[in-house]
PDB file of C-alpha atoms in Angstrom:
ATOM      1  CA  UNK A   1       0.000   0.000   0.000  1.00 67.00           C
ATOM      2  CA  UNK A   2       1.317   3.673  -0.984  1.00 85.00           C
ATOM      3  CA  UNK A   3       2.278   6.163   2.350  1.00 94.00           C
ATOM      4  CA  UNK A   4      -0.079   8.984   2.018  1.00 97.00           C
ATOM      5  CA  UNK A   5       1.472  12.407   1.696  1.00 97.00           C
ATOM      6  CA  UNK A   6       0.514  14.511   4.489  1.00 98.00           C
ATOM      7  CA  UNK A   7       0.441  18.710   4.183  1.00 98.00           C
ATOM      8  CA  UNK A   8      -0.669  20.408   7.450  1.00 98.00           C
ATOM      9  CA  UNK A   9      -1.927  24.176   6.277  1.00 98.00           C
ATOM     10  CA  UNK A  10      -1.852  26.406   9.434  1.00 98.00           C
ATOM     11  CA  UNK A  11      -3.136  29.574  10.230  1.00 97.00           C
ATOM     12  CA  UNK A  12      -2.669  32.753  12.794  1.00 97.00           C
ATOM     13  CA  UNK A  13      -4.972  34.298  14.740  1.00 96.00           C
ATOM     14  CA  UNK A  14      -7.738  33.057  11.860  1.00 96.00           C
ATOM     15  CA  UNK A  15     -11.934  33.415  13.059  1.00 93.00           C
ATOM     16  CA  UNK A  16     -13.841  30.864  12.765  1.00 92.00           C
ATOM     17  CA  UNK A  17     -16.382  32.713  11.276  1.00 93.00           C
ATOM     18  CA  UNK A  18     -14.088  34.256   8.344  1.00 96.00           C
ATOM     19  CA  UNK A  19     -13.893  31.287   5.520  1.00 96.00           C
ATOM     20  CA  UNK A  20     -16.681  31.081   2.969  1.00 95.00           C
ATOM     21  CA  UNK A  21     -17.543  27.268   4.591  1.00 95.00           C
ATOM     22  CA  UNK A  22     -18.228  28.669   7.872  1.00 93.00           C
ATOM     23  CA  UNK A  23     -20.330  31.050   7.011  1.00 92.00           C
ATOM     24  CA  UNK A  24     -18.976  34.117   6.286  1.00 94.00           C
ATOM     25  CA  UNK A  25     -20.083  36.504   3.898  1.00 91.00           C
ATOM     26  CA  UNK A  26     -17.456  38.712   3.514  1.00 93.00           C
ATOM     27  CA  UNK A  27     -14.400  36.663   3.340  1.00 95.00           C
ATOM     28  CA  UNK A  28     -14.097  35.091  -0.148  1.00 94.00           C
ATOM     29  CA  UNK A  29     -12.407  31.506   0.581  1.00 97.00           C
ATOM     30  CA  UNK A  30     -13.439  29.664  -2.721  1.00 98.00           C
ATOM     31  CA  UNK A  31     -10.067  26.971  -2.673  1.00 98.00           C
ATOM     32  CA  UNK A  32     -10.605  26.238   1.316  1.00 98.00           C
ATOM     33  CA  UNK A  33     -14.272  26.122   0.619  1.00 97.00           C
ATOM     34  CA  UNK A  34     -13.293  23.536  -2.048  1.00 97.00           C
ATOM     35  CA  UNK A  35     -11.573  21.612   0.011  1.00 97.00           C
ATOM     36  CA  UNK A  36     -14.321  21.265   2.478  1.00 96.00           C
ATOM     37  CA  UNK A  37     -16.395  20.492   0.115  1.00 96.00           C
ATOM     38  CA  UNK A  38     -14.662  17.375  -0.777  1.00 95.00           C
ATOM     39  CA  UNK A  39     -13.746  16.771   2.575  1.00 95.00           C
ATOM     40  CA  UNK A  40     -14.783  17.165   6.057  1.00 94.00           C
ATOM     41  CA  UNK A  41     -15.507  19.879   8.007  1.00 94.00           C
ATOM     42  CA  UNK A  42     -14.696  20.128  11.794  1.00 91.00           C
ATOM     43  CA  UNK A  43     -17.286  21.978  13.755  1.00 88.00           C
ATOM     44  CA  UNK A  44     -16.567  20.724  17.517  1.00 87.00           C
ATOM     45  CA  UNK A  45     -12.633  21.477  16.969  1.00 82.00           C
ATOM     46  CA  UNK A  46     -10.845  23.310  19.421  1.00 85.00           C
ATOM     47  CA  UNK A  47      -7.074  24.523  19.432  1.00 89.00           C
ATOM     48  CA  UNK A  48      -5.063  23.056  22.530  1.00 91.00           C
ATOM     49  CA  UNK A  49      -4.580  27.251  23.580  1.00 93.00           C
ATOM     50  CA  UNK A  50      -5.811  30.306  22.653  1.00 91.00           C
ATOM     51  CA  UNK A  51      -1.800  31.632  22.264  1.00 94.00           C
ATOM     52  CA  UNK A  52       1.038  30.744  19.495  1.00 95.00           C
ATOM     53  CA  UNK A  53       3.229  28.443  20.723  1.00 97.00           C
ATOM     54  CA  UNK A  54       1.673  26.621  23.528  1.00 97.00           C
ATOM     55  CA  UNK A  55      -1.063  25.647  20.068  1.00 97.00           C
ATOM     56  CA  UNK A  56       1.776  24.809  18.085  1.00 97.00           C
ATOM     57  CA  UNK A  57       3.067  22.452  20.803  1.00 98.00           C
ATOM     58  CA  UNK A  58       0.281  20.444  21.040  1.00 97.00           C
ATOM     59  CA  UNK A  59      -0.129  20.165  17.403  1.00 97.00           C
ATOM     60  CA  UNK A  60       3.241  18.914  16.635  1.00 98.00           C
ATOM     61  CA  UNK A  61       3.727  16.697  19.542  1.00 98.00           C
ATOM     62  CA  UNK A  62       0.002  15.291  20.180  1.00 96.00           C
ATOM     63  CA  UNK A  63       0.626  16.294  23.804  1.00 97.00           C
ATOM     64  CA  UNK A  64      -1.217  18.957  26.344  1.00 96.00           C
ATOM     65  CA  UNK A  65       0.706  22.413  25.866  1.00 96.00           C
ATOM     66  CA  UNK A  66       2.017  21.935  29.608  1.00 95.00           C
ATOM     67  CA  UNK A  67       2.924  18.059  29.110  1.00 97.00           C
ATOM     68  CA  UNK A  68       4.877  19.054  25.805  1.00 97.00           C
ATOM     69  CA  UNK A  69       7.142  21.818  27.906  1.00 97.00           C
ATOM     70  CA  UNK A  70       5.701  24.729  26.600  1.00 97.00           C
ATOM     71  CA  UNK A  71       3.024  26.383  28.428  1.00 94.00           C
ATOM     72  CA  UNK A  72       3.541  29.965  27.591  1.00 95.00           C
ATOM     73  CA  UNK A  73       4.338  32.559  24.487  1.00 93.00           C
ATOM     74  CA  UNK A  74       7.877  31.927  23.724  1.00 94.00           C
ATOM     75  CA  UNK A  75      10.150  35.026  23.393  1.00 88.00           C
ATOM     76  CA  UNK A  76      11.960  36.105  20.880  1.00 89.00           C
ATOM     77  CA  UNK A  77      15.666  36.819  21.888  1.00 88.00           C
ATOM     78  CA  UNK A  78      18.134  34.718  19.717  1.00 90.00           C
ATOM     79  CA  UNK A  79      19.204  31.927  21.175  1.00 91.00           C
ATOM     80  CA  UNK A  80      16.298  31.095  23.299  1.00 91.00           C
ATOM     81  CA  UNK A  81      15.146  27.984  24.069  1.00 93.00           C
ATOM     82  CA  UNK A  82      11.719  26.601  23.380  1.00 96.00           C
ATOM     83  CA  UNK A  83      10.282  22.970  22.651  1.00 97.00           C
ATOM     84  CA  UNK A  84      12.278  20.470  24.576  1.00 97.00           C
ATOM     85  CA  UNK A  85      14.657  18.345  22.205  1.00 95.00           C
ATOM     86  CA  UNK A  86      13.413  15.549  23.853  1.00 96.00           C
ATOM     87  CA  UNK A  87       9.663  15.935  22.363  1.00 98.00           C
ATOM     88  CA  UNK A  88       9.136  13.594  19.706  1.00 98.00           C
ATOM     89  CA  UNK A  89       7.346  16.103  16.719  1.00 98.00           C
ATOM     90  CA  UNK A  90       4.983  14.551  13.718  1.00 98.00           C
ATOM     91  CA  UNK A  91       8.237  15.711  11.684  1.00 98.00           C
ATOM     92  CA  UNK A  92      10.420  13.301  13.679  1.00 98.00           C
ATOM     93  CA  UNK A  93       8.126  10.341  14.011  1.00 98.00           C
ATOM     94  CA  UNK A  94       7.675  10.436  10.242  1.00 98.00           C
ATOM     95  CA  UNK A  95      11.285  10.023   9.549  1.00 97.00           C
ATOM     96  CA  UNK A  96      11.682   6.467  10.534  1.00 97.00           C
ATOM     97  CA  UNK A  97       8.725   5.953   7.907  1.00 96.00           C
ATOM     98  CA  UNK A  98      10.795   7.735   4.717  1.00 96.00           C
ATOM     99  CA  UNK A  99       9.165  10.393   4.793  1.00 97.00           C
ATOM    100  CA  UNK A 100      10.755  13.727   3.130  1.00 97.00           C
ATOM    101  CA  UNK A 101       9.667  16.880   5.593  1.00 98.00           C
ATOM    102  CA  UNK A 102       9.781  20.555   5.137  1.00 98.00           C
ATOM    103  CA  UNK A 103       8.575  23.717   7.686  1.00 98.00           C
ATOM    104  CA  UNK A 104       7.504  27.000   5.878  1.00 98.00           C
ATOM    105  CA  UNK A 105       6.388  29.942   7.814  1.00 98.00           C
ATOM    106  CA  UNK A 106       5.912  30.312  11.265  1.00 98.00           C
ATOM    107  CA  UNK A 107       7.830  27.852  13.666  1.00 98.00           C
ATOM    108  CA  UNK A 108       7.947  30.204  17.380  1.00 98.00           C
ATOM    109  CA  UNK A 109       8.809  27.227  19.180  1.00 98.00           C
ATOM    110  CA  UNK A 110      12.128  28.248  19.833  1.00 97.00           C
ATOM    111  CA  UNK A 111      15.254  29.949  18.498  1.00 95.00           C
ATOM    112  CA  UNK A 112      18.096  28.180  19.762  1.00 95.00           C
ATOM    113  CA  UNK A 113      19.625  25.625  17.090  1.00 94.00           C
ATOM    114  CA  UNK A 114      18.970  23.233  19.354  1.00 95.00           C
ATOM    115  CA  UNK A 115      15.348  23.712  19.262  1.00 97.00           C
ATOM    116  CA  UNK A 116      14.851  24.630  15.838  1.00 97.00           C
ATOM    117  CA  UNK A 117      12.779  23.637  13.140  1.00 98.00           C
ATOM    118  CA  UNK A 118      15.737  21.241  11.336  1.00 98.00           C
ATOM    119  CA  UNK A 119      16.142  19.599  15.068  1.00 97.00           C
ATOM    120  CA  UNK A 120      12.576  18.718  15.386  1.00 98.00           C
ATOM    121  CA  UNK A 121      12.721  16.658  12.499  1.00 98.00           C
ATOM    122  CA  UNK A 122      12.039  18.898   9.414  1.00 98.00           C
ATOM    123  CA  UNK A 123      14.694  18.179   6.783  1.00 98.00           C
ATOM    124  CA  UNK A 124      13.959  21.607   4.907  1.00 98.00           C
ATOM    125  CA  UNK A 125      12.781  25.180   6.837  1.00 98.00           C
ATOM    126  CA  UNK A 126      12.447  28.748   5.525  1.00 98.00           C
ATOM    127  CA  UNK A 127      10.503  31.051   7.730  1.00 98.00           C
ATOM    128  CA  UNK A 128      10.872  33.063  10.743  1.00 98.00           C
ATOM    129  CA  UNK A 129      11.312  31.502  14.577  1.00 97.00           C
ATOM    130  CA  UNK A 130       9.646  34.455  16.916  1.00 94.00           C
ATOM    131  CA  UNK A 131       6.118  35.293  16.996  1.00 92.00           C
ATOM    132  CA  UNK A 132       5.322  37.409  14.421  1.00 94.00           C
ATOM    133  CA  UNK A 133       7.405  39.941  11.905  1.00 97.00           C
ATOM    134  CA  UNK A 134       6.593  42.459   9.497  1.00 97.00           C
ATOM    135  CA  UNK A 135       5.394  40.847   5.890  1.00 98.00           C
ATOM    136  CA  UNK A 136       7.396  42.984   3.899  1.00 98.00           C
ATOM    137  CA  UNK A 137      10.797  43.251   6.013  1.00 98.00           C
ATOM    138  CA  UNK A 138      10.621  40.409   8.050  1.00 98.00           C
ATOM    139  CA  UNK A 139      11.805  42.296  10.934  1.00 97.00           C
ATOM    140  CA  UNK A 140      10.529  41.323  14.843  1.00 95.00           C
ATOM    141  CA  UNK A 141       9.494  44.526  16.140  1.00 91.00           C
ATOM    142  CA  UNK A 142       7.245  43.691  19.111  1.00 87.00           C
ATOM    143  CA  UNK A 143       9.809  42.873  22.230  1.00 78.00           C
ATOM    144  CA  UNK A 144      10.651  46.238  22.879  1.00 75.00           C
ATOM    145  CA  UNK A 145       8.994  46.515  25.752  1.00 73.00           C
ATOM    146  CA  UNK A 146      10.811  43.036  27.063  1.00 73.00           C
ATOM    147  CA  UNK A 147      14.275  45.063  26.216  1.00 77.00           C
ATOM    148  CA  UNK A 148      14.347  43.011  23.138  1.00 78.00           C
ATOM    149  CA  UNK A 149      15.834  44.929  20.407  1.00 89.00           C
ATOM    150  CA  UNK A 150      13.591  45.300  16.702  1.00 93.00           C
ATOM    151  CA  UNK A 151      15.793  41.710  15.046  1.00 93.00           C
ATOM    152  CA  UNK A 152      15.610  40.676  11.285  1.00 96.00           C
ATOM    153  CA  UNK A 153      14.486  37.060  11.622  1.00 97.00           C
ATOM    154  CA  UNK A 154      14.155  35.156   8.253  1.00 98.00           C
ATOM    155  CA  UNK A 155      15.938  31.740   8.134  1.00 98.00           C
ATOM    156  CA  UNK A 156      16.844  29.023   4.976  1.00 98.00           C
ATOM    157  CA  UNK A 157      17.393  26.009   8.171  1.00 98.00           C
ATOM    158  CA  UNK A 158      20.143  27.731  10.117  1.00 96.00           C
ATOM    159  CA  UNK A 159      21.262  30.382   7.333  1.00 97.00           C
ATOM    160  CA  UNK A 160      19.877  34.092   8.113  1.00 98.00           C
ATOM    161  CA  UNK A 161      18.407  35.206   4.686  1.00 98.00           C
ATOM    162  CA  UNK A 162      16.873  38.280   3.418  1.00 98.00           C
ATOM    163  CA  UNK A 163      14.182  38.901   0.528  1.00 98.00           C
ATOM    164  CA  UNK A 164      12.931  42.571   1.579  1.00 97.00           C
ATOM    165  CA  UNK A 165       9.771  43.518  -0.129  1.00 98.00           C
ATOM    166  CA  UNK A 166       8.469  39.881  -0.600  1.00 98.00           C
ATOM    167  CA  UNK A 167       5.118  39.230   1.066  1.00 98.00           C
ATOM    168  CA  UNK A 168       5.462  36.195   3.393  1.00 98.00           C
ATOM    169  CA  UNK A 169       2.227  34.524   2.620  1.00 98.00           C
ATOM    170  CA  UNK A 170       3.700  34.580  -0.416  1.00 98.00           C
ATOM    171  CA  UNK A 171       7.181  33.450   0.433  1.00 98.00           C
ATOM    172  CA  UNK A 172       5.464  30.404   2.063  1.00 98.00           C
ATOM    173  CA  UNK A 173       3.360  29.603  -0.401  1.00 98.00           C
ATOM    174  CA  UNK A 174       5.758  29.689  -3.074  1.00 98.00           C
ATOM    175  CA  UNK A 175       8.239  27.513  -1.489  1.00 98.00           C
ATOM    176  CA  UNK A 176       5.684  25.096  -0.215  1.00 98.00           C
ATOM    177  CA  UNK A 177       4.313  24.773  -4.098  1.00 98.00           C
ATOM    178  CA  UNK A 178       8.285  24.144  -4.998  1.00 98.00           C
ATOM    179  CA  UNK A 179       8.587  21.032  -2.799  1.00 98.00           C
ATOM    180  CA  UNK A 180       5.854  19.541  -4.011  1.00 98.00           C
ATOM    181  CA  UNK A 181       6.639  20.128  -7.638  1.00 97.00           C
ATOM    182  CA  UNK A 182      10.426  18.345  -6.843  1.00 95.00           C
ATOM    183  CA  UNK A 183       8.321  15.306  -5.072  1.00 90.00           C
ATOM    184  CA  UNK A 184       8.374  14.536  -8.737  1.00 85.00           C
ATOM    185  CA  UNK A 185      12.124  13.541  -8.418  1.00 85.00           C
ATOM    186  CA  UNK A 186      11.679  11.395  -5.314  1.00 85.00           C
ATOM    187  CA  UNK A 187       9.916   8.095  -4.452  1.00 85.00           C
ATOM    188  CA  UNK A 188       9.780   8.891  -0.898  1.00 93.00           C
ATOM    189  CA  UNK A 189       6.284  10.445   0.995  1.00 97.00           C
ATOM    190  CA  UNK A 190       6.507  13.677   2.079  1.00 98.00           C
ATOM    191  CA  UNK A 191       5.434  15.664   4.913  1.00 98.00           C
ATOM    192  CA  UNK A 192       4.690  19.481   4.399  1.00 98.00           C
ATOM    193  CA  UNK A 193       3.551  22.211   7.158  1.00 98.00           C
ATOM    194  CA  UNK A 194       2.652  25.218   5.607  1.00 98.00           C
ATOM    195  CA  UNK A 195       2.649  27.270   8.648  1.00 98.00           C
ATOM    196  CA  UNK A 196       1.269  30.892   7.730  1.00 98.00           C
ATOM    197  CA  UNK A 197       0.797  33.871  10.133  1.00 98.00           C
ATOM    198  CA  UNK A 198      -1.674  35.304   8.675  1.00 98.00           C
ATOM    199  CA  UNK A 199      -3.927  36.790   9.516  1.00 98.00           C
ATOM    200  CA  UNK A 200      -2.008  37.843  12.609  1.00 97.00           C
ATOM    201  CA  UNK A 201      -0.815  41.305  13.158  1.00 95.00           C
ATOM    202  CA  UNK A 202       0.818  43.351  11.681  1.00 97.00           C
ATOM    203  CA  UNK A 203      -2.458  43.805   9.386  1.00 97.00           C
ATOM    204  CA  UNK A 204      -0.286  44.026   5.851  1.00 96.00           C
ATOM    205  CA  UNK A 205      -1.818  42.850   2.295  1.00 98.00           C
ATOM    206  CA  UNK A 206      -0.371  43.720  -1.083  1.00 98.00           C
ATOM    207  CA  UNK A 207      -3.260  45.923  -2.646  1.00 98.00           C
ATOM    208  CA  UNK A 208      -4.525  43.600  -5.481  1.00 98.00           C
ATOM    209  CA  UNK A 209      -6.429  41.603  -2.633  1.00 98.00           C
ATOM    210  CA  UNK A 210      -7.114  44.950  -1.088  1.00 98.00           C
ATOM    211  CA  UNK A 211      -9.167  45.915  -4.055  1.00 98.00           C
ATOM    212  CA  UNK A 212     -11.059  42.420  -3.570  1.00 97.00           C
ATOM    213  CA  UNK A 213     -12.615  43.688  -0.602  1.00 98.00           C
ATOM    214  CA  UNK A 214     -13.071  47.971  -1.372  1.00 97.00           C
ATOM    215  CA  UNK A 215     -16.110  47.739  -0.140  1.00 97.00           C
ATOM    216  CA  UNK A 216     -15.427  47.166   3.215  1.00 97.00           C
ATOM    217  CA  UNK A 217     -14.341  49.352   6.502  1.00 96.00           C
ATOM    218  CA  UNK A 218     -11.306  49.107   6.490  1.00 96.00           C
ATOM    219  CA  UNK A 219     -10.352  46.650   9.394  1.00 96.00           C
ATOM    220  CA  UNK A 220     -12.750  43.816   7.833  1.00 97.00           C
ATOM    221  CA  UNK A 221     -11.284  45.236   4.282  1.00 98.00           C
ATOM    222  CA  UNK A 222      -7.474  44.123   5.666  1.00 98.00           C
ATOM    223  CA  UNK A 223      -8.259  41.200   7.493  1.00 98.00           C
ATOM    224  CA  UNK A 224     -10.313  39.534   4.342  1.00 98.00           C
ATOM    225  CA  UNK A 225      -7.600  40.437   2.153  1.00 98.00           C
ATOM    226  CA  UNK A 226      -4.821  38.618   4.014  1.00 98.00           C
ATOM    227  CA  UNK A 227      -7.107  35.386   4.456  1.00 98.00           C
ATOM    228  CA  UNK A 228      -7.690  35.892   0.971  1.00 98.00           C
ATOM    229  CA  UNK A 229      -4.010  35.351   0.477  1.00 98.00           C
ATOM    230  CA  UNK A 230      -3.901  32.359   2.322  1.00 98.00           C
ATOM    231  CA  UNK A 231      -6.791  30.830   0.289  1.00 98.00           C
ATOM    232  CA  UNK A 232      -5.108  31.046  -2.931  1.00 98.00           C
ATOM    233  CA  UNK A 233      -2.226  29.863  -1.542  1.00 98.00           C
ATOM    234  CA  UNK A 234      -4.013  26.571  -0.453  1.00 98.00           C
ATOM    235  CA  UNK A 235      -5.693  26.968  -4.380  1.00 98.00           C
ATOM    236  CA  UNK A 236      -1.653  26.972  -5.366  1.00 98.00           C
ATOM    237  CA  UNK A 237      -0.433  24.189  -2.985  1.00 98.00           C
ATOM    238  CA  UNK A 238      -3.756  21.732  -4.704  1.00 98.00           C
ATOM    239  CA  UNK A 239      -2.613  22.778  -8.176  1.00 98.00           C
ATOM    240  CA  UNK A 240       0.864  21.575  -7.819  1.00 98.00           C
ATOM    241  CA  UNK A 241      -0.176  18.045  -6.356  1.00 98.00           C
ATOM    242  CA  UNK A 242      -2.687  17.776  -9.089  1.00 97.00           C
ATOM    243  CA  UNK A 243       0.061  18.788 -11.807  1.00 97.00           C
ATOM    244  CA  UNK A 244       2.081  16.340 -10.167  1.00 96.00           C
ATOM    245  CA  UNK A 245      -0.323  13.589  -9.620  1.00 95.00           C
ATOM    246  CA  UNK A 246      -0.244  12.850  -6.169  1.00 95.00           C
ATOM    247  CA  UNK A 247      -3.586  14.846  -4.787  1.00 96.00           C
ATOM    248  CA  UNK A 248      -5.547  11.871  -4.344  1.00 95.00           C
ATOM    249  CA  UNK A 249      -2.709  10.558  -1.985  1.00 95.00           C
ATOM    250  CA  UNK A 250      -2.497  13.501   0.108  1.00 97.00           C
ATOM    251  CA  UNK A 251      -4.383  13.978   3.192  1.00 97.00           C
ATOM    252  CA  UNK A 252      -4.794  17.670   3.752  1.00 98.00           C
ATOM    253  CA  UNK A 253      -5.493  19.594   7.019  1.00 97.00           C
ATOM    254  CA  UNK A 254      -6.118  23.102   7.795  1.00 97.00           C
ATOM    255  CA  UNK A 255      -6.570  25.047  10.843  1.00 96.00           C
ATOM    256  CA  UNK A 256      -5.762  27.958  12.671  1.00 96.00           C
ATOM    257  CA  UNK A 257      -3.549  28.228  16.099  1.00 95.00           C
ATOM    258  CA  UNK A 258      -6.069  30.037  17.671  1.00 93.00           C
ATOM    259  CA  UNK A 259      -8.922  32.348  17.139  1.00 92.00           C
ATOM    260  CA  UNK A 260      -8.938  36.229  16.173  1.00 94.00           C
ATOM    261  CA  UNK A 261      -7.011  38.933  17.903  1.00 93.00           C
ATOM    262  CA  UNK A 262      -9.001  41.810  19.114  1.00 93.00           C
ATOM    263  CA  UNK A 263      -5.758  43.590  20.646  1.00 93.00           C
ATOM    264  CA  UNK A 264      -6.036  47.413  19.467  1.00 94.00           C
ATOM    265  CA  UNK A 265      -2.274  47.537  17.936  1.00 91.00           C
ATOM    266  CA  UNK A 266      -4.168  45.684  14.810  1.00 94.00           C
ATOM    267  CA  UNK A 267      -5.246  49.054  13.897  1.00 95.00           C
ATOM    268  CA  UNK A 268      -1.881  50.672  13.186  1.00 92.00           C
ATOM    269  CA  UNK A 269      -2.985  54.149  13.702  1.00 92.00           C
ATOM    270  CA  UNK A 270      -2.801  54.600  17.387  1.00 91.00           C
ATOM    271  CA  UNK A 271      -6.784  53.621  17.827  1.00 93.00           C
ATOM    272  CA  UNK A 272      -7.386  53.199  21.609  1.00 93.00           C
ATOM    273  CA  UNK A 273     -10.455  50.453  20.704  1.00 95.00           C
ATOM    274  CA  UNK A 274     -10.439  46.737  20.730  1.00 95.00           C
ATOM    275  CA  UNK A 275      -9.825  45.459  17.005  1.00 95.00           C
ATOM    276  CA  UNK A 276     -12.944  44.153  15.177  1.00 94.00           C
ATOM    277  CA  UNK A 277     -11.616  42.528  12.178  1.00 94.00           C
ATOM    278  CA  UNK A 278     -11.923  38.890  12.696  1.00 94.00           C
ATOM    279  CA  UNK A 279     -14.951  37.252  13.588  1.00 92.00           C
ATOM    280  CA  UNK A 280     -15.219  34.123  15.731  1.00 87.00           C
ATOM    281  CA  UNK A 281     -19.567  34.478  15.616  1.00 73.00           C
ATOM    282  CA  UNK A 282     -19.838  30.664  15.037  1.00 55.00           C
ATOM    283  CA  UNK A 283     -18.184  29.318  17.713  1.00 47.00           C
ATOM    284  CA  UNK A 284     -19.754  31.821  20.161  1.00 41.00           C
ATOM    285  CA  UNK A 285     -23.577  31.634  18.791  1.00 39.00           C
ATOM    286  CA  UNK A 286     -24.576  29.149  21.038  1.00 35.00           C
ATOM    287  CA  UNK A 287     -22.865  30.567  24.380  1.00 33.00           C
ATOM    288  CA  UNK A 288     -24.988  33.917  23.100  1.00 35.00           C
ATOM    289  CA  UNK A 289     -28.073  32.531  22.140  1.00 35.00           C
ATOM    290  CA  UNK A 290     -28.234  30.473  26.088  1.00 34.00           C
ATOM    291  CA  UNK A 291     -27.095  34.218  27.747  1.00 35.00           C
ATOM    292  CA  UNK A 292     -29.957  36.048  25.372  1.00 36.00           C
ATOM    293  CA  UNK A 293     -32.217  33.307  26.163  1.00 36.00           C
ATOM    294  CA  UNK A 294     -31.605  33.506  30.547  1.00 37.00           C
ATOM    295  CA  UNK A 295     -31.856  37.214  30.406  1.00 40.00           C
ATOM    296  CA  UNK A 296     -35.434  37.455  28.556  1.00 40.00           C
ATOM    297  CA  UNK A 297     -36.587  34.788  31.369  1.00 41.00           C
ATOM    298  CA  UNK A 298     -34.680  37.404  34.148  1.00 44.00           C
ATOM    299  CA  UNK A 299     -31.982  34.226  35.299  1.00 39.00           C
ATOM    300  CA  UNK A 300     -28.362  34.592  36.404  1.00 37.00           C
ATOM    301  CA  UNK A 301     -26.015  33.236  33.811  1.00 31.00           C
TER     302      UNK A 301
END
């Protein structure tokens, strides 16, 4: 029997309520709604922690946050430790099995070389290792305030690299497509993680998907236009298994780390007001609906 190629799509800070198959209808997600389509849609799924890495943990190991050693948002100082090298990672219990494995995007599970990406397993990483950096310079400009100075942090494994002006969703997308296209060359199975931040902060998209959306204010307008991004990167990432023929033997899951930030430095303008540009409406309707519902009959809730 063939080993299935397996390509885990993540997201950042994405709502539950902004794809087209969850019911938005605003956001335009016609390859993710595709895939759902085909496939099968979660609706009871929850993330392991509603921060980056402690989510990532879990999702990589199989383990409680806590139980895989990281419990909190890791830091961004070089050098730092995160994810113990003693955690066995899908990357590095897919080895044994042949399988090829690449990282792109987002890792933030630690920046120490001995807790990086390639040590966890993944044969191939390009990305960034902190929490979050600018899509356009790929500069980590948010531990200031922890007396951690702005850092360029953009990585080819343990090579620093720079391609100012690219678009990471972009970056990731394109590489991602690229190791698929060479699994053409090799009889092994692979195992991809297509790790985007978006649609974390800071709120950046190039203005062709900005125009997608004019008709929106402008922190929905942003917000769809970065998911919108991500879901023709996913269109991209289908293309190239279908060009090279192994879509049918790929199992493919998306999801996001956690649900929508409201914090009000998404605005970028200094606004003093919580940030309403994602939407998680779906996976709060019911807990509204039973606190509606107790108030009209004058109960405690």
């Amino acid at each position: 029997m063939k080993q299935p190629n397996f390509i885990v799509v993540y997201c950042d800070d994405l709502g539950y309520g902004d794809l087209g198959c969850y019911g938005s209808e605003t956001v335009k997600t016609p390859h993710l709604d595709g895939l759902a389509d085909e496939g099968i849609r979660f609706t009871n799924w929850y993330s392991n922690s509603p921060v980056c890495s402690p989510s990532r943990a879990s999702l990589l190991t199989g383990k409680y946050p806590v139980r895989a050693g990281v419990g909190e948002i890791l830091g961004a100082k070089r050098g730092s430790h995160g994810l113990p090298a003693t955690e066995v990672t899908l990357a590095k219990a897919l080895k044994p099995a042949g399988y090829r494995t690449a990282l792109y995007g987002k890792w933030h599970l630690g920046l120490s070389e001995a807790t990086s990406p390639n040590a966890h397993g993944f044969d191939e990483f390009f990305g960034f290792k902190a929490g979050c950096v600018d899509f356009y310079s790929h500069i980590f400009y948010w531990g200031q305030a922890h007396g951690v100075n702005p850092l360029h942090d953009l990585w080819e494994n343990e090579t620093e690299v720079w391609e100012n002006g690219r678009y990471m969703t972009e970056l990731i997308t394109e590489r991602s497509v690229d190791f698929i296209k060479r699994s053409r060359e090799q009889e092994a199975p692979f195992f991809l993680f297509a790790s985007y931040n978006a649609p974390h902060y800071p709120m950046h998209a190039p203005q062709e998907y900005m125009d997608r959306f004019a008709n929106l204010p402008w922190d929905r307008q942003v917000m769809a236009a970065m998911i919108a991004a991500v879901d023709d990167g996913v269109g991209e990432i289908v293309k190239a298994l279908k060009e090279v023929g192994c879509y049918e033997d790929t199992v493919i899951f998306f999801s996001s780390d956690n649900g929508p930030s409201s914090e009000s430095r998404n605005w970028l303008d200094g606004t003093e007001d919580i940030y309403y540009g994602g939407s998680a409406r779906g996976s709060f309707a019911g807990i509204k609906q039973v606190c509606l519902r107790a108030e009209s009959a004058n109960l405690p809730y």
